[in-house]
Amino acid sequence: MAHRNPQCIYDHNHSLPIFDKNTFTENRNLNINITDFNEHIQIKVRDAADFVFNYTSHIDTRQFELMRSEQSLDIDFVEFRTNLIDMLHQVQTRELFLKCEIDVNRSKLIFFGKSKIKAIVFLIIDLQMTNQKDVFNEMNSNILDLQMINKNLVSQMARLKTRLEDKDTEIENFISINKQLEKRFREDLVNLSYVFSNKLQECSALLLHKIVLLTQRLLKLIQDVEVVKHESLLKSDSSARLLQSMENLRLESIETSRIVNELKRENCNLKAIQLGNEQMIDDLNSTIQRQEVEYIELKKKRDEFEKDAKQAAMIIAQKTTTNEDLEKDLLKAHQLLVSFNHSLATKTQEIEELKTTVASQDKVMQEHNHRFHELCRQFEEYKTEFSLERLNKVSQDLFAANRRVEEVEKVNRETAKLNELLTRKLASGDFVHGNFRS
């Protein structure tokens, strides 16, 4: 009959009550491992947190015959393996119960059921304390596994550190670009404000100059009208034409006043737009300050994460240099792994939050750039509209006003000629009965 390699047929943890000389001691989380060696089976019961608690039983055909005789079992050795696994599964589902009794270097696994009257014992397995050499071999195997885990953790920490350095480089590049954009944005805003203020002052000065000129011409026209009005009292023949001229001049004066008022409203609107631009610049500066505060907080969190990673690396390095107090080292290593996993999850979440914050800052900068370009576009449109249409309109109005002034002066000259002619006629005696003699 060919021999086959050992096969693990059961490996599971159970929380079992421990009885020391029939007195309940405590509940322990025990690992039950069953290995099939074909000729015999090995049952191992151990506590991962206490390497002293380690018991083993080797059951072959001869020992099983003794168990069957002592416990009145009605199965053979082949059925024993299958039924043992089934009973352990029933213990997991609470259909059957299992307890452990210890006495010096021996222990017993007792499978029992509960009824209304008493507990019924189905099977008892005797175990001996495991050989110290096997215990040390298991401990060395566990140490090698922990060293491999530590090595993997160190490798992961190195990769994580590299990734963090790359992220730091990206963040620094982003900060540099952000500062350059902020500097350029502020310079553009200052230049825009300076240009806008100069243009506004130039337009205001030009409008005031035009208003002064129009006002002076208007006063002159009023004076001329007064002169014409005074002369018209003496000239009955030209009274109707002079009244019409006065009415035209009055309408032109009203139109000129309306243009002046429109120019004043235009000046007020330009000042309101300037105030709005200054308020927007203040809001942008406040947003930049908030982003700088958020960056400082993110940098603090990154420093804390690097500090935790260095402490974890120091603890792992110290734990790999010695095997003294193995029980405490194993427990601390387990706790360290749990803490590191928790810290890694926390730092991963912080990195994701950092990415989200960077994305939001990028979005805010894009919005600021969009608002800045929109403001520049509106300013260009306004500048184009003001510099072309408004100036053309003002030029046309001034040209029309000049033409009106020339017409009035022409009328004044004709009136003066008429007065001179009337004076000569009156002086020569040619005016008879209100008619001229040819």
Coordinates of C-alpha atoms in Angstrom, one line a residue:
M1 CA 0.0 0.0 0.0
A2 CA 1.5 3.3 -1.1
H3 CA 2.0 6.0 1.5
R4 CA 0.6 9.5 0.8
N5 CA 1.6 12.9 2.1
P6 CA 0.0 14.2 5.3
Q7 CA -3.2 16.1 4.6
C8 CA -4.8 18.6 6.8
I9 CA -8.5 17.7 7.0
Y10 CA -9.6 20.2 9.6
D11 CA -8.3 23.6 10.9
H12 CA -10.6 25.9 12.8
N13 CA -10.7 28.0 16.0
H14 CA -13.2 27.3 18.8
S15 CA -14.1 29.2 22.0
L16 CA -14.1 26.3 24.5
P17 CA -14.5 26.3 28.3
I18 CA -11.4 25.1 30.1
F19 CA -11.8 22.9 33.2
D20 CA -8.8 22.3 35.5
K21 CA -9.5 19.2 37.7
N22 CA -13.3 19.5 37.0
T23 CA -13.3 23.1 38.0
F24 CA -14.2 25.7 35.4
T25 CA -11.3 28.1 34.8
E26 CA -12.0 30.3 31.8
N27 CA -13.0 30.4 28.1
R28 CA -10.2 30.2 25.6
N29 CA -10.0 30.6 21.9
L30 CA -8.3 27.3 20.8
N31 CA -7.2 26.1 17.4
I32 CA -8.1 22.5 16.6
N33 CA -6.0 21.0 13.8
I34 CA -6.5 17.5 12.4
T35 CA -4.0 16.0 10.0
D36 CA -4.5 12.6 8.2
F37 CA -1.3 10.5 7.9
N38 CA -3.2 7.6 6.4
E39 CA -1.9 5.1 9.1
H40 CA -2.9 7.5 11.9
I41 CA -4.4 10.9 12.5
Q42 CA -2.9 13.7 14.5
I43 CA -5.1 16.0 16.6
K44 CA -3.5 19.2 17.9
V45 CA -5.1 21.7 20.3
R46 CA -3.3 24.9 20.9
D47 CA -3.7 28.5 22.1
A48 CA -2.1 31.0 19.7
A49 CA -1.8 33.5 22.5
D50 CA -0.1 31.0 24.9
F51 CA 2.6 28.8 23.4
V52 CA 2.6 26.7 26.6
F53 CA -1.0 25.5 26.0
N54 CA -0.2 23.0 23.2
Y55 CA -1.5 19.4 23.3
T56 CA -1.3 16.6 20.7
S57 CA -2.8 13.2 20.2
H58 CA -1.7 10.5 17.6
I59 CA -4.5 8.0 17.1
D60 CA -3.8 4.9 15.0
T61 CA -5.7 1.7 14.7
R62 CA -4.5 0.1 17.9
Q63 CA -5.2 3.2 20.0
F64 CA -8.7 3.6 18.4
E65 CA -9.5 -0.1 19.3
L66 CA -8.7 0.8 23.0
M67 CA -10.9 3.9 22.7
R68 CA -13.8 1.9 21.2
S69 CA -13.5 -0.7 23.9
E70 CA -13.3 1.9 26.7
Q71 CA -16.1 4.2 25.4
S72 CA -18.3 1.6 23.7
L73 CA -18.0 3.2 20.3
D74 CA -20.0 1.6 17.4
I75 CA -17.8 2.8 14.5
D76 CA -14.5 1.7 12.9
F77 CA -11.3 3.7 12.3
V78 CA -12.3 4.9 8.8
E79 CA -15.7 6.1 10.1
F80 CA -14.0 7.7 13.1
R81 CA -12.3 10.3 10.9
T82 CA -15.5 11.3 9.1
N83 CA -17.6 11.3 12.3
L84 CA -15.0 13.4 14.1
I85 CA -15.1 16.1 11.5
D86 CA -18.9 16.0 11.5
M87 CA -19.0 16.4 15.3
L88 CA -16.7 19.4 15.1
H89 CA -19.0 21.0 12.5
Q90 CA -22.0 20.3 14.8
V91 CA -20.0 22.1 17.6
Q92 CA -19.7 25.1 15.3
T93 CA -23.5 25.1 14.8
R94 CA -24.2 24.6 18.5
E95 CA -25.9 21.2 17.8
L96 CA -23.2 19.6 19.9
F97 CA -21.0 20.9 22.7
L98 CA -17.3 20.5 23.4
K99 CA -15.1 21.3 26.4
C100 CA -11.5 20.8 27.4
E101 CA -10.2 19.3 30.7
I102 CA -6.6 19.7 31.7
D103 CA -4.6 17.9 34.3
V104 CA -0.8 18.7 34.6
N105 CA 0.6 17.5 31.2
R106 CA -2.5 15.8 29.9
S107 CA -5.8 17.1 28.6
K108 CA -9.1 15.8 27.2
L109 CA -11.5 16.9 24.5
I110 CA -15.0 15.9 25.6
F111 CA -17.9 15.9 23.1
F112 CA -21.3 15.9 24.8
G113 CA -24.9 16.8 24.3
K114 CA -27.4 18.4 26.7
S115 CA -30.7 17.0 27.7
K116 CA -33.3 18.1 30.3
I117 CA -31.9 15.7 32.8
K118 CA -28.1 15.5 32.3
A119 CA -25.2 15.9 29.8
I120 CA -24.6 12.9 27.6
V121 CA -20.9 12.3 26.7
F122 CA -20.4 11.0 23.1
L123 CA -16.6 11.0 22.7
I124 CA -13.5 11.6 24.8
I125 CA -10.1 12.2 23.2
D126 CA -7.0 12.1 25.3
L127 CA -4.2 14.4 24.5
Q128 CA -0.6 14.7 25.7
M129 CA 1.4 17.9 26.0
T130 CA 3.2 18.5 22.7
N131 CA 7.0 17.8 22.6
Q132 CA 9.0 20.9 23.3
K133 CA 10.9 20.4 20.1
D134 CA 7.7 20.5 18.0
V135 CA 6.6 23.6 19.9
F136 CA 9.9 25.3 19.1
N137 CA 9.6 24.2 15.5
E138 CA 6.1 25.8 15.3
M139 CA 7.4 28.9 17.0
N140 CA 10.3 29.2 14.5
S141 CA 7.8 28.7 11.7
N142 CA 5.7 31.4 13.1
I143 CA 8.7 33.7 13.5
L144 CA 9.7 33.1 9.9
D145 CA 6.2 33.9 8.9
L146 CA 6.3 37.1 10.9
Q147 CA 9.7 38.0 9.5
M148 CA 8.3 37.5 6.0
I149 CA 5.3 39.6 6.9
N150 CA 7.6 42.2 8.4
K151 CA 9.7 42.1 5.2
N152 CA 6.6 42.6 3.1
L153 CA 5.5 45.5 5.4
V154 CA 8.9 47.1 5.1
S155 CA 8.7 46.7 1.3
Q156 CA 5.2 48.2 1.3
M157 CA 6.4 51.0 3.5
A158 CA 9.2 51.8 1.1
R159 CA 6.9 51.8 -1.8
L160 CA 4.4 53.9 0.2
K161 CA 7.2 56.3 1.1
T162 CA 8.3 56.6 -2.6
R163 CA 4.7 57.3 -3.5
L164 CA 4.5 59.9 -0.7
E165 CA 7.7 61.5 -2.0
D166 CA 6.2 61.6 -5.5
K167 CA 3.0 63.1 -4.1
D168 CA 5.1 65.7 -2.2
T169 CA 6.9 66.6 -5.5
E170 CA 3.6 66.9 -7.3
I171 CA 2.2 69.0 -4.5
E172 CA 5.2 71.2 -4.5
N173 CA 5.0 71.6 -8.3
F174 CA 1.3 72.4 -7.9
I175 CA 2.1 75.0 -5.2
S176 CA 4.8 76.5 -7.4
I177 CA 2.4 76.7 -10.4
N178 CA -0.4 78.0 -8.1
K179 CA 1.9 80.7 -6.7
Q180 CA 3.0 81.7 -10.3
L181 CA -0.7 81.8 -11.4
E182 CA -1.6 83.9 -8.3
K183 CA 1.3 86.3 -8.9
R184 CA 0.4 86.6 -12.6
F185 CA -3.3 87.0 -11.7
R186 CA -2.5 89.7 -9.2
E187 CA -0.2 91.5 -11.6
D188 CA -2.9 91.4 -14.3
L189 CA -5.5 92.7 -11.9
V190 CA -3.2 95.5 -10.8
N191 CA -2.5 96.4 -14.4
L192 CA -6.2 96.1 -15.3
S193 CA -7.2 98.3 -12.4
Y194 CA -4.4 100.8 -13.3
V195 CA -5.4 100.9 -17.0
F196 CA -9.1 101.1 -16.1
S197 CA -8.5 104.0 -13.7
N198 CA -6.4 105.9 -16.2
K199 CA -9.0 105.4 -19.0
L200 CA -11.8 106.4 -16.6
Q201 CA -9.9 109.5 -15.5
E202 CA -9.2 110.4 -19.2
C203 CA -12.8 109.9 -20.2
S204 CA -14.0 111.9 -17.2
A205 CA -11.6 114.7 -18.0
L206 CA -12.6 114.7 -21.6
L207 CA -16.3 114.7 -20.8
L208 CA -15.9 117.5 -18.3
H209 CA -14.0 119.5 -20.9
K210 CA -16.7 118.9 -23.5
I211 CA -19.4 119.8 -20.9
V212 CA -17.5 123.0 -20.1
L213 CA -17.2 123.9 -23.8
L214 CA -20.9 123.2 -24.4
T215 CA -21.9 125.2 -21.4
Q216 CA -19.8 128.1 -22.5
R217 CA -21.3 127.9 -26.0
L218 CA -24.8 127.6 -24.5
L219 CA -24.2 130.7 -22.4
K220 CA -23.0 132.5 -25.5
L221 CA -26.0 131.4 -27.4
I222 CA -28.3 132.6 -24.6
Q223 CA -26.5 135.9 -24.7
D224 CA -26.9 136.1 -28.4
V225 CA -30.6 135.2 -28.1
E226 CA -31.0 137.9 -25.5
V227 CA -29.4 140.4 -27.9
V228 CA -31.6 139.1 -30.8
K229 CA -34.6 139.3 -28.6
H230 CA -33.8 142.8 -27.6
E231 CA -33.3 143.8 -31.2
S232 CA -36.4 141.9 -32.3
L233 CA -38.5 144.3 -30.3
L234 CA -37.3 147.1 -32.6
K235 CA -37.8 145.1 -35.8
S236 CA -41.4 144.1 -36.3
D237 CA -40.8 142.7 -39.8
S238 CA -38.4 140.0 -38.6
S239 CA -40.2 139.2 -35.3
A240 CA -41.7 136.0 -36.6
R241 CA -38.4 134.6 -37.8
L242 CA -36.7 135.6 -34.6
L243 CA -39.3 133.9 -32.5
Q244 CA -38.8 130.7 -34.6
S245 CA -35.1 131.0 -34.1
M246 CA -35.5 131.4 -30.4
E247 CA -37.7 128.3 -30.2
N248 CA -35.1 126.3 -32.2
L249 CA -32.4 127.5 -29.8
R250 CA -34.5 126.6 -26.8
L251 CA -35.0 123.0 -28.2
E252 CA -31.3 122.8 -29.0
S253 CA -30.6 123.9 -25.4
I254 CA -32.9 121.2 -24.0
E255 CA -31.2 118.6 -26.3
T256 CA -27.8 119.7 -25.1
S257 CA -28.9 119.5 -21.5
R258 CA -30.1 115.9 -22.1
I259 CA -26.8 114.9 -23.6
V260 CA -25.0 116.4 -20.6
N261 CA -27.2 114.4 -18.2
E262 CA -26.6 111.2 -20.2
L263 CA -22.8 111.8 -20.0
K264 CA -23.1 112.3 -16.2
R265 CA -25.0 109.0 -15.9
E266 CA -22.4 107.3 -18.0
N267 CA -19.7 108.6 -15.6
C268 CA -21.7 107.3 -12.6
N269 CA -22.0 103.8 -14.2
L270 CA -18.3 103.7 -14.9
K271 CA -17.6 104.5 -11.2
A272 CA -20.0 101.7 -10.1
I273 CA -18.3 99.2 -12.3
Q274 CA -14.9 100.2 -10.9
L275 CA -16.2 99.6 -7.3
G276 CA -17.5 96.2 -8.3
N277 CA -14.1 95.2 -9.8
E278 CA -12.4 96.3 -6.6
Q279 CA -14.8 94.2 -4.5
M280 CA -14.2 91.1 -6.8
I281 CA -10.4 91.6 -6.3
D282 CA -10.9 91.6 -2.5
D283 CA -13.0 88.3 -2.7
L284 CA -10.3 86.7 -4.8
N285 CA -7.6 87.6 -2.2
S286 CA -9.7 86.1 0.5
T287 CA -10.1 82.8 -1.5
I288 CA -6.3 82.6 -2.0
Q289 CA -5.7 83.1 1.8
R290 CA -8.2 80.2 2.6
Q291 CA -6.4 77.9 0.1
E292 CA -3.1 78.7 1.8
V293 CA -4.5 77.8 5.2
E294 CA -5.9 74.5 3.8
Y295 CA -2.4 73.7 2.3
I296 CA -0.7 74.2 5.7
E297 CA -3.2 71.8 7.4
L298 CA -2.6 69.1 4.7
K299 CA 1.2 69.5 5.1
K300 CA 0.8 69.0 8.9
K301 CA -1.2 65.8 8.3
R302 CA 1.4 64.5 5.9
D303 CA 4.2 65.1 8.5
E304 CA 2.1 63.2 11.2
F305 CA 1.8 60.3 8.8
E306 CA 5.5 60.2 8.1
K307 CA 6.2 60.3 11.8
D308 CA 3.8 57.3 12.4
A309 CA 5.5 55.4 9.6
K310 CA 9.0 56.0 11.0
Q311 CA 7.8 54.8 14.5
A312 CA 6.3 51.7 12.9
A313 CA 9.6 51.0 11.0
M314 CA 11.6 51.4 14.2
I315 CA 9.4 49.0 16.2
I316 CA 9.5 46.4 13.4
A317 CA 13.3 46.7 13.2
Q318 CA 13.6 46.3 17.0
K319 CA 11.3 43.2 17.0
T320 CA 13.3 41.4 14.3
T321 CA 16.6 41.7 16.2
T322 CA 15.7 39.5 19.2
N323 CA 13.7 36.4 20.0
E324 CA 13.6 37.1 23.8
D325 CA 10.2 37.2 25.5
L326 CA 8.7 35.5 22.4
E327 CA 5.2 35.6 23.8
K328 CA 5.1 39.4 24.4
D329 CA 6.8 40.0 21.0
L330 CA 4.2 38.0 19.1
L331 CA 1.4 39.8 20.9
K332 CA 3.0 43.3 20.3
A333 CA 3.7 42.4 16.6
H334 CA 0.0 41.4 16.1
Q335 CA -1.1 44.6 17.8
L336 CA 1.4 46.6 15.7
L337 CA 0.1 45.0 12.5
V338 CA -3.5 45.9 13.4
S339 CA -2.5 49.4 14.3
F340 CA -0.5 49.8 11.1
N341 CA -3.4 48.6 9.0
H342 CA -5.7 51.1 10.7
S343 CA -3.2 53.9 10.3
L344 CA -2.6 52.9 6.6
A345 CA -6.4 53.0 6.0
T346 CA -6.6 56.4 7.7
K347 CA -3.7 57.8 5.8
T348 CA -5.1 56.4 2.5
Q349 CA -8.3 58.2 3.3
E350 CA -6.4 61.4 4.1
I351 CA -4.5 61.1 0.7
E352 CA -7.9 60.7 -1.1
E353 CA -9.2 63.8 0.8
L354 CA -6.0 65.6 -0.3
K355 CA -6.6 64.7 -3.9
T356 CA -10.2 65.9 -3.5
T357 CA -9.0 69.2 -2.0
V358 CA -6.4 69.7 -4.8
A359 CA -9.1 69.0 -7.4
S360 CA -11.5 71.5 -5.7
Q361 CA -8.6 74.1 -5.6
D362 CA -7.9 73.5 -9.3
K363 CA -11.6 74.0 -10.0
V364 CA -11.7 77.2 -8.0
M365 CA -8.6 78.5 -9.9
Q366 CA -10.3 77.6 -13.2
E367 CA -13.4 79.5 -12.1
H368 CA -11.2 82.5 -11.2
N369 CA -9.5 82.3 -14.5
H370 CA -12.8 82.1 -16.3
R371 CA -14.2 85.1 -14.3
F372 CA -10.9 87.0 -15.1
H373 CA -11.2 86.3 -18.8
E374 CA -14.9 87.2 -18.8
L375 CA -14.1 90.5 -17.0
C376 CA -11.4 91.3 -19.6
R377 CA -13.8 90.5 -22.4
Q378 CA -16.5 92.7 -20.9
F379 CA -13.9 95.5 -20.4
E380 CA -12.7 95.2 -24.0
E381 CA -16.3 95.3 -25.2
Y382 CA -17.1 98.3 -23.1
K383 CA -13.8 100.0 -24.1
T384 CA -14.6 99.3 -27.8
E385 CA -18.2 100.5 -27.4
F386 CA -17.2 103.6 -25.5
S387 CA -14.1 104.5 -27.6
L388 CA -16.0 104.1 -30.9
E389 CA -19.8 104.6 -30.6
R390 CA -19.8 107.0 -27.7
L391 CA -17.0 109.2 -29.0
N392 CA -18.5 109.2 -32.5
K393 CA -21.9 110.2 -31.1
V394 CA -20.3 112.9 -29.0
S395 CA -18.3 114.1 -32.0
Q396 CA -21.5 114.2 -34.1
D397 CA -23.3 116.1 -31.4
L398 CA -20.5 118.6 -31.1
F399 CA -20.4 118.9 -34.9
A400 CA -24.2 119.5 -34.9
A401 CA -23.9 122.0 -32.1
N402 CA -21.1 123.8 -34.1
R403 CA -23.4 123.9 -37.1
R404 CA -26.2 125.3 -35.0
V405 CA -23.9 128.0 -33.6
E406 CA -22.8 128.9 -37.1
E407 CA -26.4 129.1 -38.2
V408 CA -27.2 131.4 -35.2
E409 CA -24.1 133.5 -36.0
K410 CA -25.3 133.7 -39.7
V411 CA -28.8 134.8 -38.5
N412 CA -27.1 137.3 -36.2
R413 CA -25.1 138.7 -39.2
E414 CA -28.2 138.9 -41.4
T415 CA -30.1 140.6 -38.5
A416 CA -27.2 143.1 -38.1
K417 CA -27.2 143.8 -41.9
L418 CA -31.0 144.3 -41.8
N419 CA -30.7 146.6 -38.8
E420 CA -28.0 148.6 -40.6
L421 CA -30.2 148.8 -43.8
L422 CA -33.2 149.9 -41.7
T423 CA -31.0 152.5 -40.0
R424 CA -29.8 153.9 -43.3
K425 CA -33.3 154.0 -44.8
L426 CA -34.6 155.8 -41.7
A427 CA -31.7 158.2 -41.9
S428 CA -32.3 159.0 -45.7
G429 CA -36.1 159.3 -45.3
D430 CA -36.8 156.5 -47.8
F431 CA -39.1 154.6 -45.4
V432 CA -42.7 155.7 -46.0
H433 CA -45.8 154.2 -44.4
G434 CA -43.9 151.1 -43.3
N435 CA -42.7 150.3 -47.0
F436 CA -39.4 150.6 -48.7
R437 CA -39.0 152.7 -51.8
S438 CA -37.1 151.0 -54.6

